[in-house]
Coordinates of C-alpha atoms and ligand atoms in Angstrom, one line a residue:
M80 CA 22.3 132.9 50.0
P81 CA 25.3 133.7 52.2
E82 CA 28.5 134.8 50.4
V83 CA 31.1 132.0 50.3
S84 CA 33.9 133.0 52.7
A85 CA 37.4 131.8 52.6
T86 CA 38.0 132.7 56.2
I87 CA 35.4 130.5 57.9
G88 CA 36.7 127.5 56.2
A89 CA 34.9 124.5 54.7
G90 CA 32.4 121.8 55.5
R91 CA 32.7 118.4 53.9
Y92 CA 31.2 115.0 53.2
A93 CA 33.6 112.1 53.4
P94 CA 32.1 108.8 52.1
S95 CA 33.9 105.5 52.2
P96 CA 33.7 103.9 48.7
S97 CA 32.5 100.5 49.9
G98 CA 29.3 100.5 47.9
D99 CA 26.6 102.7 46.6
L100 CA 25.2 105.5 48.7
H101 CA 21.8 104.7 50.2
L102 CA 19.2 107.1 51.5
G103 CA 20.9 107.4 54.8
N104 CA 24.2 108.4 53.3
L105 CA 22.5 110.8 50.8
R106 CA 20.6 112.5 53.6
T107 CA 23.8 113.0 55.6
A108 CA 25.5 114.4 52.4
L109 CA 22.6 116.8 51.8
L110 CA 22.8 117.9 55.4
A111 CA 26.5 118.4 55.3
W112 CA 26.0 120.6 52.2
L113 CA 23.2 122.5 53.7
F114 CA 25.1 123.2 57.0
A115 CA 28.2 124.3 55.0
R116 CA 26.3 126.5 52.5
A117 CA 24.0 128.0 55.1
S118 CA 27.0 129.2 57.1
G119 CA 28.9 130.5 54.0
R120 CA 31.4 127.8 54.1
R121 CA 33.1 126.1 51.1
F122 CA 32.1 122.5 50.6
L123 CA 34.5 119.6 49.9
I124 CA 34.2 115.9 49.2
R125 CA 36.8 113.5 50.5
I126 CA 36.9 109.9 49.4
E127 CA 37.9 107.8 52.4
D128 CA 39.4 104.9 50.6
L129 CA 42.1 103.7 53.0
D130 CA 40.3 100.4 53.8
R131 CA 41.4 97.6 51.5
A132 CA 37.9 96.2 51.2
R133 CA 36.8 98.8 48.7
D134 CA 34.5 98.4 45.8
A135 CA 36.1 99.4 42.5
G136 CA 34.2 102.1 40.8
S137 CA 32.0 103.0 43.8
A138 CA 33.8 106.3 44.4
E139 CA 32.8 107.5 40.9
R140 CA 29.3 106.2 41.3
Q141 CA 29.0 108.0 44.6
L142 CA 30.2 111.3 43.1
D143 CA 27.7 110.9 40.3
D144 CA 24.9 110.3 42.9
L145 CA 25.9 113.4 44.8
E146 CA 25.8 115.5 41.7
R147 CA 22.4 114.0 40.7
L148 CA 21.1 115.0 44.2
G149 CA 22.1 118.5 43.3
L150 CA 25.1 119.1 45.5
D151 CA 28.2 121.0 44.3
W152 CA 31.7 121.2 45.7
D153 CA 34.5 123.7 45.5
E154 CA 37.6 121.5 44.8
D155 CA 38.4 118.3 43.2
P156 CA 37.6 115.4 45.6
V157 CA 40.6 114.3 47.6
R158 CA 41.4 110.6 48.0
Q159 CA 42.9 109.4 51.2
T160 CA 45.1 106.9 49.4
A161 CA 46.9 109.8 47.8
R162 CA 47.8 111.3 51.2
I163 CA 49.7 108.6 53.0
D164 CA 52.8 110.8 53.4
A165 CA 50.8 113.4 55.4
Y166 CA 49.5 110.7 57.8
E167 CA 53.1 109.3 58.2
R168 CA 54.3 112.8 59.0
A169 CA 51.6 113.1 61.7
I170 CA 52.7 109.7 63.2
A171 CA 56.3 110.9 63.2
R172 CA 55.3 114.1 65.1
L173 CA 53.6 112.0 67.7
E174 CA 56.6 109.7 67.8
E175 CA 58.9 112.6 68.5
Q176 CA 56.8 113.4 71.6
G177 CA 57.0 109.7 72.8
L178 CA 53.4 109.2 72.1
V179 CA 53.5 106.1 69.9
Y180 CA 54.2 102.5 70.7
A181 CA 54.2 99.2 68.7
C182 CA 51.4 96.8 69.6
T183 CA 51.5 93.1 68.7
C184 CA 48.1 92.2 70.2
T185 CA 45.6 90.2 68.2
R186 CA 41.9 90.8 68.8
R187 CA 41.9 87.6 70.8
D188 CA 44.8 88.9 73.1
I189 CA 42.8 92.0 73.8
L190 CA 39.6 90.2 74.6
A191 CA 41.4 87.8 76.9
A192 CA 43.2 90.5 78.8
P193 CA 41.8 91.6 82.2
T194 CA 40.3 95.1 81.9
A195 CA 41.7 97.8 84.1
P196 CA 39.3 99.0 86.8
H197 CA 37.3 102.1 85.5
A198 CA 38.5 101.4 81.9
P199 CA 35.7 102.2 79.4
P200 CA 34.2 99.2 77.7
G201 CA 36.2 98.1 74.7
A202 CA 39.2 100.2 75.7
Y203 CA 42.6 98.8 74.8
P204 CA 43.9 97.2 78.1
G205 CA 47.5 98.5 77.7
I206 CA 49.2 95.1 77.2
C207 CA 52.0 96.5 75.0
R208 CA 52.1 100.0 76.5
D209 CA 54.9 99.5 79.0
R210 CA 57.1 97.0 77.4
T211 CA 60.9 97.4 77.5
P212 CA 62.7 97.6 74.2
T213 CA 63.8 94.0 74.7
E214 CA 60.3 92.8 75.4
R215 CA 59.0 94.7 72.4
A216 CA 61.6 93.2 70.0
A217 CA 60.8 89.7 71.3
A218 CA 57.0 90.3 70.8
A219 CA 57.6 91.6 67.3
Q220 CA 59.8 88.6 66.5
A221 CA 57.1 86.3 67.8
I222 CA 54.4 87.6 65.4
A223 CA 56.6 87.9 62.2
P224 CA 55.9 88.1 59.4
R225 CA 52.9 90.0 60.7
M226 CA 53.9 93.5 61.6
P227 CA 53.0 95.3 64.9
A228 CA 50.3 98.0 64.8
L229 CA 51.1 101.5 66.1
R230 CA 49.1 102.9 69.0
L231 CA 48.8 106.3 70.6
R232 CA 50.2 106.5 74.1
V233 CA 47.5 108.6 75.7
P234 CA 49.5 110.8 78.2
E235 CA 48.8 109.9 81.8
G236 CA 46.1 112.0 83.4
T237 CA 44.5 112.9 80.1
E238 CA 40.8 113.8 80.5
A239 CA 38.6 112.7 77.7
P240 CA 37.6 115.8 75.7
V241 CA 34.0 116.9 76.0
F242 CA 32.5 118.8 73.1
T243 CA 29.3 120.6 72.3
D244 CA 27.6 119.2 69.2
R245 CA 25.3 121.4 67.1
V246 CA 22.7 118.6 67.2
L247 CA 23.4 116.4 70.2
G248 CA 24.5 119.1 72.6
E249 CA 27.2 118.2 75.1
V250 CA 28.9 114.9 74.3
H251 CA 31.1 113.0 76.7
G252 CA 33.1 110.0 75.5
D253 CA 36.1 107.9 76.2
V254 CA 39.6 107.9 74.9
D255 CA 42.0 105.0 74.9
D256 CA 45.3 104.0 73.3
L257 CA 43.8 104.0 69.8
V258 CA 45.4 102.4 66.8
L259 CA 47.2 104.9 64.5
R260 CA 48.4 102.4 61.9
R261 CA 47.2 98.8 61.7
G262 CA 49.5 95.8 61.5
D263 CA 48.8 95.5 57.7
G264 CA 50.1 99.1 57.3
T265 CA 46.6 100.7 56.8
I266 CA 46.4 104.1 58.4
A267 CA 43.5 104.3 61.0
Y268 CA 40.4 106.3 60.3
N269 CA 40.7 108.5 63.4
L270 CA 44.2 109.7 62.5
A271 CA 43.5 110.2 58.8
V272 CA 40.3 112.2 59.4
V273 CA 42.0 114.6 61.8
V274 CA 45.0 115.2 59.5
D275 CA 42.8 115.7 56.5
D276 CA 40.2 118.0 58.1
A277 CA 43.0 120.2 59.3
E278 CA 44.9 120.4 56.0
Q279 CA 41.8 120.9 54.0
G280 CA 40.7 123.8 56.2
V281 CA 37.6 122.0 57.4
T282 CA 36.0 123.9 60.2
Q283 CA 32.6 122.1 60.3
V284 CA 32.1 118.3 60.4
V285 CA 28.7 117.0 59.7
R286 CA 28.3 113.2 59.8
G287 CA 26.1 110.4 61.0
D288 CA 25.6 110.3 64.8
D289 CA 27.0 106.7 64.9
L290 CA 30.4 108.5 64.7
A291 CA 29.8 110.8 67.7
P292 CA 31.6 108.3 70.0
S293 CA 34.8 108.6 67.9
T294 CA 34.9 112.3 68.2
P295 CA 36.6 112.7 71.6
R296 CA 39.5 110.5 70.3
Q297 CA 39.7 112.8 67.3
I298 CA 39.8 115.9 69.4
L299 CA 42.5 114.4 71.6
L300 CA 44.6 113.8 68.4
Q301 CA 44.0 117.3 67.3
R302 CA 45.3 118.6 70.6
L303 CA 48.4 116.4 70.5
L304 CA 49.1 117.4 66.9
D305 CA 48.4 121.1 67.6
L306 CA 45.5 121.2 65.1
P307 CA 42.3 123.2 65.4
T308 CA 39.0 121.5 66.4
P309 CA 36.2 122.0 64.0
E310 CA 32.5 122.5 64.8
Y311 CA 30.6 119.2 64.9
A312 CA 27.1 118.3 63.9
H313 CA 26.2 114.6 64.3
V314 CA 23.0 114.0 62.5
P315 CA 20.4 111.3 63.0
L316 CA 20.6 108.2 61.0
V317 CA 17.9 106.8 58.6
L318 CA 16.3 103.6 59.9
G319 CA 14.8 100.8 57.8
P320 CA 11.2 99.5 58.2
T321 CA 12.4 97.1 61.0
G322 CA 13.6 100.0 63.1
A323 CA 17.3 99.0 62.6
R324 CA 19.7 101.2 60.7
L325 CA 18.9 101.3 57.0
A326 CA 20.8 98.6 55.1
K327 CA 20.8 96.8 51.8
R328 CA 18.5 94.1 53.2
D329 CA 15.8 96.8 53.3
G330 CA 15.3 96.5 49.5
A331 CA 15.7 99.3 47.1
V332 CA 17.7 101.9 49.1
T333 CA 20.5 103.1 46.9
F334 CA 20.0 106.0 44.6
A335 CA 20.5 103.7 41.5
E336 CA 17.9 101.3 42.9
L337 CA 15.4 104.0 43.7
R338 CA 15.9 105.5 40.3
A339 CA 15.4 102.1 38.6
Q340 CA 12.2 101.4 40.5
R341 CA 10.2 104.5 41.2
F342 CA 12.0 107.9 41.5
T343 CA 13.5 110.5 39.4
D344 CA 16.6 112.3 40.7
A345 CA 14.3 115.2 41.7
G346 CA 12.0 112.7 43.4
V347 CA 14.8 111.5 45.6
R348 CA 15.7 115.1 46.5
A349 CA 12.1 115.8 47.3
L350 CA 11.9 112.7 49.5
L351 CA 14.9 113.8 51.5
G352 CA 13.8 117.4 51.6
R353 CA 10.5 116.2 53.0
S354 CA 12.3 113.9 55.6
L355 CA 14.0 117.1 56.8
G356 CA 10.8 119.0 57.0
L357 CA 12.0 121.3 54.2
A358 CA 9.6 120.2 51.4
A359 CA 5.9 119.1 51.0
A360 CA 5.0 115.6 49.8
G361 CA 5.9 115.3 46.2
E362 CA 7.1 118.9 45.9
A363 CA 9.8 119.3 43.3
V364 CA 12.5 121.3 45.0
T365 CA 16.0 122.4 44.1
T366 CA 18.9 122.2 46.6
T367 CA 18.9 126.0 46.4
Q368 CA 15.3 126.1 47.6
L369 CA 16.1 123.6 50.3
L370 CA 19.0 125.9 51.4
G371 CA 16.7 128.9 51.6
R372 CA 14.4 127.0 54.0
F373 CA 17.1 125.3 56.1
D374 CA 17.6 126.2 59.7
P375 CA 20.0 124.1 61.7
D376 CA 18.1 124.8 64.9
T377 CA 14.9 123.2 63.6
L378 CA 16.5 120.1 62.2
P379 CA 14.5 117.0 63.2
R380 CA 16.4 115.4 66.1
E381 CA 14.9 111.9 65.7
P382 CA 16.0 109.3 63.2
W383 CA 13.9 109.2 60.0
T384 CA 12.3 105.8 59.2
W385 CA 12.2 104.8 55.5
R386 CA 9.1 102.8 54.7
P387 CA 9.4 101.7 51.1
N388 CA 5.7 101.2 50.6
R389 CA 4.3 104.4 51.9
S390 CA 3.4 107.0 49.3
V391 CA 5.7 109.9 49.1
Ligands
LIG263 N1 34.1 107.8 56.0 C1 33.2 107.8 57.1 C2 31.9 107.0 56.7 O1 31.6 106.9 55.5 C3 32.8 109.1 57.5 C4 33.8 109.8 58.3 C5 33.6 111.2 58.7 O2 32.7 111.9 58.2 O3 34.4 111.7 59.6 O4 31.2 106.5 57.5

């Protein structure tokens, strides 16, 4: 096993505590751990609990599941709700550069606005971007007591960052005037993740490939905040029997449900190991054994489909 090195930084898994981890989340967590450990990195867990719709107790259950899976981590997990000051400092840095503006738009305002030619689909159409201070004050007054959101003013002429993903290869995406802080005061995911990864010394981000389209925005924020860009590996999702992304409607999919119905902890680990081509059917494997067999270059590139009724 490679020696843990302080200089090449850390990998991480960053679940949102909105419910129990299902096979897809567990597989991504295992991959994040394998990628980090195989490269000699430290491994961290971050609880992304900024969203108000969180499920009390689910962070603890998630950590318990990760431990049962056989993962270990090198520091106490960090909770984003304990780090609001760091996000506000980053917003202040952007503000000093004239890169933040208040936005009073509702979703409906955005949908109703004409889209600029060549604007990427779903991009913010810039309604509030060029308001004068007087217009801005009037717009804020008009939505009170609701508060304006804060958006990033993407500098004119900015090219969307292109990055080379360990799994997907070259990824192109779009950037727009993304939200930094929502009208209800919640810090936006894209900002929090960039600030946290940098401060935690994360040099490798492994996560589901549904998040690949957010990455150019995050790289832009890193550049504007003078923060390093980590290596990225966006890994395939797990699909349910209908071919759609695995979800609760697919029956027993969380660790607790699988444990209650048919698997031991080691059985879930074996199943995931097998899905990655790292274990034989029913083989009892430890995470250390999986690590010994893991090669990022031979990782299956297609989504894995979970069929609850097949034998494993
Ligand atoms: N918290 C995000 C999720 O659970 C993952 C964010 C990330 O890994 O950057 O989908």
